Amino acid sequence: MSKAAELAALIGSQSALSNRNLIINGAMQVAQRGTSGINSAAGGGICADRHKGFSNGGGVFSMEQSSTVPNNEFAYSSKLTVTTADSSIASADYYSFQQTIEGYNIIQTGYGTSDAKRLTLSFWVRSSVTGKYSVTCFNNGGTEGYLNTFNISSADTWQKVELSWVGRTSGTWLKTNGAGMIIRFDLGGGSSGHGTADQWTTTSGYGNTRTADSVDWIATNGATFYMTGVQLEVGEQATPFEHRSFGDELKQCERYYEKTYEYGTVAGTPESYPTNMGMRMNGFDLASGQRYMVFRLRTEKRARPTNTYYGHLGNSGKISTADAGGTLTERNLGLSVTSTSMVGGGSSNGAYAGLMLYVVSDAEL
Amino acid sequence: MNITSAQYMEYEGKNSCIVIVVDGVTMHVPLDPDNRHYAEILRQVAAGELTIADAD
C-alpha cells in the first residue's frame, strides 16, 4: 500500500489514529506463559498472551511463538501444529484460535445499539492445509454472530486477509469487564456449529462458527497454521497494522495475566538462591511465628484473579522460608488471602530470617 | 478444565477462596463470578462433576 493510500485509508476509516486495534498482542510478541509446548484445551490454552487455543473433542494442537513471519515488519507469529488429529469430528466438537475482547474495550463499536459501527478485521495467515476457513465475530455466549470466510489457496504461503462486516444493532454486548466480543478462527468443528456466511445470525450459542464446507484443519496430523498482525478496528477498511511498543503491549496483557518471575522465566521454574531469584516477593518474619508478605501487582486486573503461589523449587501452593544462614525450605502455604495485598504464613512455626515466593495472577477472560 | 480437587479456605471464620488443583498445579480461586476459574467450578458443581470440600 502506498503512503497516499495508507493516509486515505486512515482518513476514510472511522478509526482513531492510535489505539485503534481492539486486539491485544496482535503481533504475537508477548508470551508470558512460555514460547512453546503449550497445548490447546477445553478451557483454552494460551501461548501468545490473550490468544486462546480451544479443543473440544479428541484432537489437540500445540502452540508456540514462532519467528516465521510474513515480512520484517513482524518478529513473531503464533504457530499451531496438530499433534493429535481428529478425523471423525462429532457434531458438538469444535477447535478454534480466538481472542475475547473485554467489554470496556468495545464501547466505541456501539454494538447492541442503533449506533453500531462497521468493523474490519485484518491479519496475516499461513496454513499447510488449503481451503475455506471461517472466522466469526461473536458476543458473549455466542448468541449473536457474524460469520466470515476466507480462502487459503496456496499451502505454506503467507497471505494478508481483510474482512469487514456491518455493525450489529441488536443483542446483548457487554460493555463491562466481562467478555464483550469474541473473534474466533475456526480450525474444525461439527455440524452443531455450521452456519451461513456473510450475515448476522442469532443462535442458542456459537451456532454459526463455520460454514459446512470449511476445512477441518484439525483432521490432518502435523498440519501447521501461522497467524500474526491481527487487527480489529472500527471502520469500513483495514488500515496498516498498529504496532505498539513491547512495554505497552505487555502492560495491556498484564491486565489479564501477570507473574512476578522475570519475563523470560516460565512459572514453576526452579530458581537458585541467591544468584537467580528474579523478582521474587520478600517477606518478614515477626515474633511468635507471624509472618507477612506484602505485594502489589503491577497492573490492575480485569477481575479478582486466580493466584498461584510458587516456592523457589518451582512447586505450586508453596512458600519458601530462609533460615539465618540463607538456606531455603519450601513449605505449604498455611493461610491464603486472594486478591488483596497480603499473603502470609507457613505451615509450621519456626525462626525464619525471611520468606520468598513467586506469584502468578490470572484474570483472563 | 481438569480439576482434581477443590477445598474452601477460611480467613477469620469465613470462606475466602477455593484452593483447586488443575493438572497438578495448586491455585487459589476467589469467590467471584467474574473469575473464569470460579465460573467453571460453579458449572462443574452444578453438573455434579465436582464437590468442594469444607475448609480444614
CSV table of C-alpha atoms in Angstrom, one decimal:
chain,number,residue,atom,x,y,z
A,1,MET,CA,0.0,0.0,0.0
A,2,SER,CA,1.4,3.4,-0.9
A,3,LYS,CA,1.8,6.1,1.6
A,4,ALA,CA,-1.0,8.1,0.0
A,5,ALA,CA,-3.3,5.0,0.1
A,6,GLU,CA,-2.4,4.4,3.7
A,7,LEU,CA,-3.4,8.0,4.6
A,8,ALA,CA,-6.5,7.7,2.6
A,9,ALA,CA,-7.4,4.6,4.4
A,10,LEU,CA,-6.9,6.2,7.8
A,11,ILE,CA,-8.9,9.3,6.8
A,12,GLY,CA,-11.6,7.1,5.2
A,13,SER,CA,-11.9,4.9,8.2
A,14,GLN,CA,-13.9,5.8,11.3
A,15,SER,CA,-10.9,4.8,13.5
A,16,ALA,CA,-8.7,6.9,15.7
A,17,LEU,CA,-5.1,7.3,14.5
A,18,SER,CA,-3.8,5.5,17.6
A,19,ASN,CA,-5.2,2.8,19.9
A,20,ARG,CA,-7.5,1.7,17.1
A,21,ASN,CA,-6.6,-2.0,17.3
A,22,LEU,CA,-9.1,-3.7,19.6
A,23,ILE,CA,-7.0,-6.9,19.5
A,24,ILE,CA,-4.3,-7.1,22.2
A,25,ASN,CA,-1.0,-8.6,21.3
A,26,GLY,CA,-1.9,-8.9,17.6
A,27,ALA,CA,1.7,-9.2,16.6
A,28,MET,CA,2.2,-12.1,19.0
A,29,GLN,CA,5.2,-10.5,20.7
A,30,VAL,CA,4.2,-11.1,24.3
A,31,ALA,CA,4.3,-14.7,25.6
A,32,GLN,CA,4.4,-14.7,29.4
A,33,ARG,CA,3.4,-18.3,29.9
A,34,GLY,CA,6.2,-19.7,27.7
A,35,THR,CA,7.1,-19.7,24.0
A,36,SER,CA,6.4,-23.4,23.1
A,37,GLY,CA,5.0,-26.6,24.3
A,38,ILE,CA,1.6,-25.3,25.2
A,39,ASN,CA,-1.4,-27.3,24.1
A,40,SER,CA,-5.0,-26.4,23.2
A,41,ALA,CA,-7.5,-27.3,25.8
A,42,ALA,CA,-11.2,-27.4,26.5
A,43,GLY,CA,-10.9,-24.3,28.7
A,44,GLY,CA,-8.4,-22.7,26.3
A,45,GLY,CA,-4.7,-23.0,26.3
A,46,ILE,CA,-2.6,-19.8,25.9
A,47,CYS,CA,0.9,-19.3,24.4
A,48,ALA,CA,0.9,-15.8,23.0
A,49,ASP,CA,-0.9,-13.7,25.6
A,50,ARG,CA,-4.6,-13.2,25.1
A,51,HIS,CA,-4.9,-15.7,22.2
A,52,LYS,CA,-6.6,-18.9,23.2
A,53,GLY,CA,-6.5,-22.3,21.5
A,54,PHE,CA,-9.6,-24.3,22.2
A,55,SER,CA,-10.0,-28.0,21.5
A,56,ASN,CA,-13.4,-29.5,22.4
A,57,GLY,CA,-13.0,-33.0,21.1
A,58,GLY,CA,-10.4,-35.7,20.7
A,59,GLY,CA,-7.9,-33.6,18.8
A,60,VAL,CA,-5.1,-31.5,20.2
A,61,PHE,CA,-2.9,-28.8,18.7
A,62,SER,CA,0.3,-27.3,20.2
A,63,MET,CA,1.0,-23.6,20.2
A,64,GLU,CA,4.3,-21.8,20.0
A,65,GLN,CA,5.7,-18.3,19.4
A,66,SER,CA,7.4,-18.6,16.0
A,67,SER,CA,9.9,-16.4,14.3
A,68,THR,CA,8.4,-17.4,10.9
A,69,VAL,CA,6.8,-14.1,9.7
A,70,PRO,CA,5.3,-12.7,6.5
A,71,ASN,CA,7.8,-9.8,6.4
A,72,ASN,CA,10.2,-7.9,8.5
A,73,GLU,CA,7.5,-5.7,9.9
A,74,PHE,CA,6.9,-8.5,12.3
A,75,ALA,CA,9.2,-10.6,14.5
A,76,TYR,CA,6.8,-13.2,15.7
A,77,SER,CA,3.8,-15.2,14.8
A,78,SER,CA,1.7,-17.8,16.6
A,79,LYS,CA,2.3,-21.3,15.2
A,80,LEU,CA,-0.2,-24.0,15.7
A,81,THR,CA,0.6,-27.7,15.0
A,82,VAL,CA,-1.8,-30.6,15.1
A,83,THR,CA,-0.4,-33.2,17.5
A,84,THR,CA,-3.4,-35.4,17.8
A,85,ALA,CA,-5.7,-35.3,14.7
A,86,ASP,CA,-9.4,-35.6,14.9
A,87,SER,CA,-10.7,-37.0,11.6
A,88,SER,CA,-14.1,-38.1,12.9
A,89,ILE,CA,-15.4,-34.9,14.4
A,90,ALA,CA,-18.6,-35.2,16.4
A,91,SER,CA,-21.4,-32.8,15.9
A,92,ALA,CA,-20.7,-30.7,19.0
A,93,ASP,CA,-16.9,-30.8,18.7
A,94,TYR,CA,-15.0,-27.6,17.8
A,95,TYR,CA,-11.4,-26.4,17.5
A,96,SER,CA,-10.6,-22.7,17.4
A,97,PHE,CA,-8.0,-20.0,17.9
A,98,GLN,CA,-9.6,-16.9,19.3
A,99,GLN,CA,-9.3,-13.7,21.4
A,100,THR,CA,-12.0,-12.5,23.7
A,101,ILE,CA,-12.2,-8.7,24.0
A,102,GLU,CA,-13.1,-7.1,27.3
A,103,GLY,CA,-16.4,-5.3,27.2
A,104,TYR,CA,-14.9,-1.9,28.2
A,105,ASN,CA,-12.8,-2.0,25.0
A,106,ILE,CA,-15.7,-2.4,22.6
A,107,ILE,CA,-17.8,0.5,23.8
A,108,GLN,CA,-16.7,2.6,20.8
A,109,THR,CA,-18.2,0.0,18.4
A,110,GLY,CA,-21.7,0.8,19.5
A,111,TYR,CA,-22.7,-2.8,19.2
A,112,GLY,CA,-26.2,-3.6,20.5
A,113,THR,CA,-27.3,-0.1,19.8
A,114,SER,CA,-28.6,1.8,16.8
A,115,ASP,CA,-25.1,3.4,16.5
A,116,ALA,CA,-23.4,0.1,15.9
A,117,LYS,CA,-20.4,0.7,13.5
A,118,ARG,CA,-18.9,-1.4,10.8
A,119,LEU,CA,-15.8,-3.4,11.9
A,120,THR,CA,-12.8,-4.5,9.9
A,121,LEU,CA,-10.6,-7.5,10.7
A,122,SER,CA,-7.2,-7.9,9.0
A,123,PHE,CA,-4.4,-10.4,9.6
A,124,TRP,CA,-1.6,-12.4,8.1
A,125,VAL,CA,-2.2,-16.2,7.9
A,126,ARG,CA,-0.4,-19.2,6.5
A,127,SER,CA,-1.5,-22.9,6.6
A,128,SER,CA,-0.3,-26.2,5.4
A,129,VAL,CA,-4.0,-27.1,4.7
A,130,THR,CA,-5.6,-25.2,1.8
A,131,GLY,CA,-9.3,-24.5,1.5
A,132,LYS,CA,-12.0,-22.3,3.0
A,133,TYR,CA,-11.6,-21.1,6.6
A,134,SER,CA,-14.2,-19.4,8.8
A,135,VAL,CA,-13.9,-16.6,11.4
A,136,THR,CA,-16.8,-15.3,13.4
A,137,CYS,CA,-17.4,-12.2,15.5
A,138,PHE,CA,-19.5,-13.3,18.5
A,139,ASN,CA,-21.0,-11.6,21.5
A,140,ASN,CA,-20.6,-13.2,25.0
A,141,GLY,CA,-22.2,-16.6,24.9
A,142,GLY,CA,-22.1,-16.7,21.1
A,143,THR,CA,-25.8,-15.9,20.7
A,144,GLU,CA,-25.1,-13.2,18.1
A,145,GLY,CA,-22.5,-14.0,15.4
A,146,TYR,CA,-21.3,-12.7,12.0
A,147,LEU,CA,-19.6,-15.5,10.1
A,148,ASN,CA,-16.9,-14.5,7.6
A,149,THR,CA,-14.9,-16.8,5.3
A,150,PHE,CA,-11.5,-16.6,3.6
A,151,ASN,CA,-9.7,-19.0,1.3
A,152,ILE,CA,-6.2,-20.3,1.5
A,153,SER,CA,-5.3,-21.4,-2.0
A,154,SER,CA,-1.6,-21.9,-1.7
A,155,ALA,CA,-0.2,-24.1,1.1
A,156,ASP,CA,2.6,-22.8,3.4
A,157,THR,CA,2.4,-19.4,1.9
A,158,TRP,CA,1.7,-16.2,3.9
A,159,GLN,CA,-1.3,-14.1,2.8
A,160,LYS,CA,-3.0,-11.0,4.1
A,161,VAL,CA,-6.7,-11.2,4.7
A,162,GLU,CA,-9.1,-8.3,5.2
A,163,LEU,CA,-12.7,-8.8,6.2
A,164,SER,CA,-15.4,-6.2,7.0
A,165,TRP,CA,-18.9,-6.5,8.3
A,166,VAL,CA,-21.9,-4.4,9.2
A,167,GLY,CA,-22.4,-3.5,12.9
A,168,ARG,CA,-24.9,-5.4,15.0
A,169,THR,CA,-27.6,-3.2,16.4
A,170,SER,CA,-29.3,-5.9,18.5
A,171,GLY,CA,-28.4,-8.5,21.0
A,172,THR,CA,-26.5,-8.2,24.3
A,173,TRP,CA,-23.0,-6.9,24.0
A,174,LEU,CA,-21.4,-6.4,27.4
A,175,LYS,CA,-19.6,-3.1,27.9
A,176,THR,CA,-18.2,-4.1,31.3
A,177,ASN,CA,-15.2,-6.1,32.5
A,178,GLY,CA,-16.8,-9.2,31.1
A,179,ALA,CA,-16.5,-10.7,27.7
A,180,GLY,CA,-17.6,-8.1,25.2
A,181,MET,CA,-16.7,-9.6,21.9
A,182,ILE,CA,-15.1,-12.8,20.6
A,183,ILE,CA,-13.1,-13.1,17.4
A,184,ARG,CA,-13.0,-16.9,16.7
A,185,PHE,CA,-11.0,-18.5,14.0
A,186,ASP,CA,-12.3,-21.9,13.2
A,187,LEU,CA,-9.9,-24.9,12.9
A,188,GLY,CA,-12.5,-27.6,12.6
A,189,GLY,CA,-15.9,-28.5,14.0
A,190,GLY,CA,-19.0,-30.5,13.9
A,191,SER,CA,-22.4,-29.8,12.4
A,192,SER,CA,-23.7,-28.1,15.5
A,193,GLY,CA,-21.6,-25.1,14.6
A,194,HIS,CA,-22.5,-24.9,10.9
A,195,GLY,CA,-23.9,-21.6,9.8
A,196,THR,CA,-24.3,-19.2,6.9
A,197,ALA,CA,-21.6,-16.8,5.9
A,198,ASP,CA,-21.8,-13.1,5.4
A,199,GLN,CA,-24.8,-12.4,7.7
A,200,TRP,CA,-25.7,-11.9,11.3
A,201,THR,CA,-27.3,-14.9,12.9
A,202,THR,CA,-28.9,-15.4,16.3
A,203,THR,CA,-28.5,-18.9,17.8
A,204,SER,CA,-28.6,-20.5,21.2
A,205,GLY,CA,-24.8,-20.3,21.3
A,206,TYR,CA,-21.9,-20.4,18.8
A,207,GLY,CA,-24.3,-21.9,16.3
A,208,ASN,CA,-22.5,-20.3,13.3
A,209,THR,CA,-18.9,-20.9,14.0
A,210,ARG,CA,-18.1,-22.2,10.5
A,211,THR,CA,-19.6,-23.0,7.1
A,212,ALA,CA,-20.3,-26.6,6.3
A,213,ASP,CA,-17.6,-26.5,3.6
A,214,SER,CA,-14.9,-25.1,5.7
A,215,VAL,CA,-11.8,-27.2,6.1
A,216,ASP,CA,-11.2,-29.3,9.2
A,217,TRP,CA,-7.6,-28.3,9.8
A,218,ILE,CA,-7.5,-30.4,12.9
A,219,ALA,CA,-8.1,-33.6,10.9
A,220,THR,CA,-4.5,-33.6,9.5
A,221,ASN,CA,-1.8,-34.8,11.8
A,222,GLY,CA,1.2,-32.4,11.7
A,223,ALA,CA,-0.8,-29.6,10.0
A,224,THR,CA,0.5,-26.2,10.7
A,225,PHE,CA,-1.3,-22.8,11.0
A,226,TYR,CA,0.5,-19.5,11.5
A,227,MET,CA,-1.0,-16.1,12.3
A,228,THR,CA,0.2,-12.6,13.1
A,229,GLY,CA,-0.7,-9.0,12.5
A,230,VAL,CA,-4.2,-9.4,13.8
A,231,GLN,CA,-6.1,-6.2,13.9
A,232,LEU,CA,-9.8,-5.4,14.5
A,233,GLU,CA,-10.8,-1.8,14.1
A,234,VAL,CA,-13.9,0.4,13.7
A,235,GLY,CA,-14.3,1.4,10.1
A,236,GLU,CA,-15.0,0.0,6.7
A,237,GLN,CA,-11.5,-0.7,5.6
A,238,ALA,CA,-8.3,-2.1,7.0
A,239,THR,CA,-5.6,0.4,8.0
A,240,PRO,CA,-1.9,-0.5,8.4
A,241,PHE,CA,-1.2,-2.7,11.5
A,242,GLU,CA,-0.8,-0.6,14.6
A,243,HIS,CA,2.5,-1.5,16.2
A,244,ARG,CA,2.6,-0.8,19.9
A,245,SER,CA,5.8,-0.8,22.0
A,246,PHE,CA,6.6,-4.1,23.7
A,247,GLY,CA,6.1,-2.3,27.1
A,248,ASP,CA,2.7,-1.0,26.1
A,249,GLU,CA,1.6,-4.4,24.8
A,250,LEU,CA,2.9,-6.2,27.9
A,251,LYS,CA,1.1,-3.8,30.2
A,252,GLN,CA,-2.2,-4.5,28.4
A,253,CYS,CA,-1.6,-8.2,28.7
A,254,GLU,CA,-0.9,-7.9,32.4
A,255,ARG,CA,-4.5,-6.8,33.0
A,256,TYR,CA,-5.3,-10.5,32.3
A,257,TYR,CA,-2.1,-12.3,33.4
A,258,GLU,CA,0.9,-11.2,35.4
A,259,LYS,CA,3.7,-13.0,37.1
A,260,THR,CA,6.5,-12.0,39.5
A,261,TYR,CA,9.0,-14.1,37.7
A,262,GLU,CA,11.3,-12.4,35.2
A,263,TYR,CA,9.6,-12.1,31.8
A,264,GLY,CA,11.5,-14.9,30.2
A,265,THR,CA,11.1,-17.4,33.1
A,266,VAL,CA,8.2,-19.8,32.9
A,267,ALA,CA,6.1,-20.1,36.1
A,268,GLY,CA,7.2,-23.1,38.1
A,269,THR,CA,10.8,-23.0,37.0
A,270,PRO,CA,13.1,-23.8,40.0
A,271,GLU,CA,15.3,-20.8,40.9
A,272,SER,CA,18.6,-21.0,42.6
A,273,TYR,CA,19.3,-18.8,45.6
A,274,PRO,CA,20.7,-16.2,45.7
A,275,THR,CA,22.0,-15.8,42.2
A,276,ASN,CA,18.9,-16.3,40.2
A,277,MET,CA,15.9,-15.3,42.2
A,278,GLY,CA,14.4,-12.9,39.7
A,279,MET,CA,11.7,-10.7,41.1
A,280,ARG,CA,10.6,-12.8,43.9
A,281,MET,CA,8.4,-11.4,46.7
A,282,ASN,CA,10.2,-11.0,50.0
A,283,GLY,CA,8.5,-11.1,53.4
A,284,PHE,CA,9.2,-10.6,57.0
A,285,ASP,CA,9.3,-13.0,59.9
A,286,LEU,CA,7.9,-11.4,63.1
A,287,ALA,CA,7.8,-12.8,66.5
A,288,SER,CA,5.6,-15.7,67.6
A,289,GLY,CA,5.5,-17.3,64.1
A,290,GLN,CA,3.7,-14.3,62.5
A,291,ARG,CA,5.0,-13.7,59.0
A,292,TYR,CA,3.9,-11.1,56.5
A,293,MET,CA,4.5,-10.7,52.8
A,294,VAL,CA,3.1,-7.6,51.1
A,295,PHE,CA,3.0,-7.2,47.4
A,296,ARG,CA,1.1,-5.2,44.9
A,297,LEU,CA,0.5,-6.3,41.3
A,298,ARG,CA,2.0,-4.0,38.7
A,299,THR,CA,-1.3,-3.8,36.8
A,300,GLU,CA,-4.9,-3.6,37.9
A,301,LYS,CA,-6.6,-6.8,37.0
A,302,ARG,CA,-9.8,-7.2,35.0
A,303,ALA,CA,-11.4,-9.0,37.9
A,304,ARG,CA,-10.3,-10.7,41.1
A,305,PRO,CA,-7.6,-13.0,39.9
A,306,THR,CA,-6.8,-16.7,40.5
A,307,ASN,CA,-3.4,-16.6,42.2
A,308,THR,CA,-0.9,-19.4,42.1
A,309,TYR,CA,2.0,-19.3,44.5
A,310,TYR,CA,5.3,-21.0,43.9
A,311,GLY,CA,8.3,-21.7,46.2
A,312,HIS,CA,11.8,-21.4,45.0
A,313,LEU,CA,11.8,-25.1,43.8
A,314,GLY,CA,9.0,-24.3,41.5
A,315,ASN,CA,6.3,-26.2,43.3
A,316,SER,CA,2.8,-24.6,43.5
A,317,GLY,CA,0.9,-24.0,46.7
A,318,LYS,CA,4.3,-23.4,48.5
A,319,ILE,CA,6.2,-20.6,50.1
A,320,SER,CA,10.0,-20.7,50.8
A,321,THR,CA,11.4,-19.8,54.1
A,322,ALA,CA,15.0,-18.9,54.7
A,323,ASP,CA,16.9,-19.6,57.9
A,324,ALA,CA,19.6,-17.3,59.3
A,325,GLY,CA,22.2,-18.9,57.1
A,326,GLY,CA,20.2,-18.3,53.9
A,327,THR,CA,19.1,-21.9,53.4
A,328,LEU,CA,15.7,-22.1,51.7
A,329,THR,CA,13.0,-24.6,52.5
A,330,GLU,CA,9.7,-24.9,50.6
A,331,ARG,CA,6.7,-25.2,52.9
A,332,ASN,CA,2.9,-25.5,52.4
A,333,LEU,CA,1.1,-22.2,52.4
A,334,GLY,CA,-0.9,-22.2,55.7
A,335,LEU,CA,-3.1,-19.1,55.2
A,336,SER,CA,-4.2,-17.6,51.9
A,337,VAL,CA,-5.8,-14.4,51.1
A,338,THR,CA,-6.5,-13.8,47.4
A,339,SER,CA,-7.0,-10.5,45.6
A,340,THR,CA,-5.6,-8.4,48.4
A,341,SER,CA,-2.1,-7.3,49.0
A,342,MET,CA,-1.2,-9.8,51.7
A,343,VAL,CA,-0.1,-13.3,51.8
A,344,GLY,CA,1.2,-14.8,55.0
A,345,GLY,CA,2.0,-17.9,56.8
A,346,GLY,CA,3.9,-21.1,56.8
A,347,SER,CA,2.6,-24.5,57.9
A,348,SER,CA,4.9,-24.7,60.9
A,349,ASN,CA,6.3,-22.2,63.2
A,350,GLY,CA,10.0,-21.5,63.5
A,351,ALA,CA,12.6,-18.9,63.4
A,352,TYR,CA,12.9,-17.9,59.8
A,353,ALA,CA,15.0,-15.0,58.6
A,354,GLY,CA,12.8,-14.4,55.5
A,355,LEU,CA,10.1,-15.5,53.2
A,356,MET,CA,10.1,-15.8,49.5
A,357,LEU,CA,7.6,-16.7,46.8
A,358,TYR,CA,6.6,-16.1,43.3
A,359,VAL,CA,3.0,-15.2,42.3
A,360,VAL,CA,1.1,-15.8,39.1
A,361,SER,CA,-2.1,-13.8,38.9
A,362,ASP,CA,-4.6,-14.8,36.3
A,363,ALA,CA,-7.7,-12.8,35.4
A,364,GLU,CA,-8.0,-14.0,31.8
A,365,LEU,CA,-11.4,-14.0,30.1
B,1,MET,CA,-10.6,-27.8,33.0
B,2,ASN,CA,-9.4,-30.9,34.8
B,3,ILE,CA,-10.0,-30.0,38.4
B,4,THR,CA,-8.8,-33.0,40.6
B,5,SER,CA,-9.6,-31.4,44.0
B,6,ALA,CA,-11.3,-28.4,45.4
B,7,GLN,CA,-11.4,-27.1,49.0
B,8,TYR,CA,-12.6,-23.9,50.7
B,9,MET,CA,-10.0,-21.9,52.6
B,10,GLU,CA,-11.2,-19.8,55.6
B,11,TYR,CA,-10.0,-16.4,56.7
B,12,GLU,CA,-11.3,-15.2,60.0
B,13,GLY,CA,-14.0,-17.8,60.0
B,14,LYS,CA,-15.3,-17.1,56.5
B,15,ASN,CA,-14.6,-18.8,53.3
B,16,SER,CA,-12.2,-16.6,51.4
B,17,CYS,CA,-11.3,-18.7,48.4
B,18,ILE,CA,-11.3,-22.1,46.9
B,19,VAL,CA,-8.0,-24.0,46.5
B,20,ILE,CA,-8.1,-26.2,43.5
B,21,VAL,CA,-5.6,-28.5,41.8
B,22,VAL,CA,-5.6,-28.4,38.0
B,23,ASP,CA,-3.1,-30.6,36.2
B,24,GLY,CA,-1.1,-30.8,39.4
B,25,VAL,CA,-0.9,-27.1,39.9
B,26,THR,CA,-2.4,-25.6,43.1
B,27,MET,CA,-4.4,-22.4,42.5
B,28,HIS,CA,-6.3,-20.1,44.8
B,29,VAL,CA,-9.6,-19.0,43.3
B,30,PRO,CA,-11.5,-16.0,44.6
B,31,LEU,CA,-15.3,-16.3,45.1
B,32,ASP,CA,-16.0,-14.0,42.2
B,33,PRO,CA,-18.3,-14.9,39.3
B,34,ASP,CA,-16.2,-12.7,37.0
B,35,ASN,CA,-13.3,-15.1,37.6
B,36,ARG,CA,-13.3,-17.8,34.9
B,37,HIS,CA,-12.0,-20.5,37.2
B,38,TYR,CA,-14.7,-19.8,39.8
B,39,ALA,CA,-17.3,-19.8,37.0
B,40,GLU,CA,-16.0,-23.2,35.8
B,41,ILE,CA,-16.1,-24.5,39.4
B,42,LEU,CA,-19.7,-23.5,39.7
B,43,ARG,CA,-20.5,-25.1,36.4
B,44,GLN,CA,-18.9,-28.4,37.4
B,45,VAL,CA,-20.6,-28.4,40.8
B,46,ALA,CA,-24.0,-27.7,39.2
B,47,ALA,CA,-23.3,-30.6,36.7
B,48,GLY,CA,-22.4,-32.9,39.6
B,49,GLU,CA,-18.9,-33.3,38.3
B,50,LEU,CA,-17.2,-31.6,41.3
B,51,THR,CA,-17.6,-31.3,45.1
B,52,ILE,CA,-15.9,-28.6,47.1
B,53,ALA,CA,-14.7,-29.8,50.5
B,54,ASP,CA,-15.1,-27.7,53.6
B,55,ALA,CA,-12.2,-25.8,55.0
B,56,ASP,CA,-9.9,-27.6,57.4
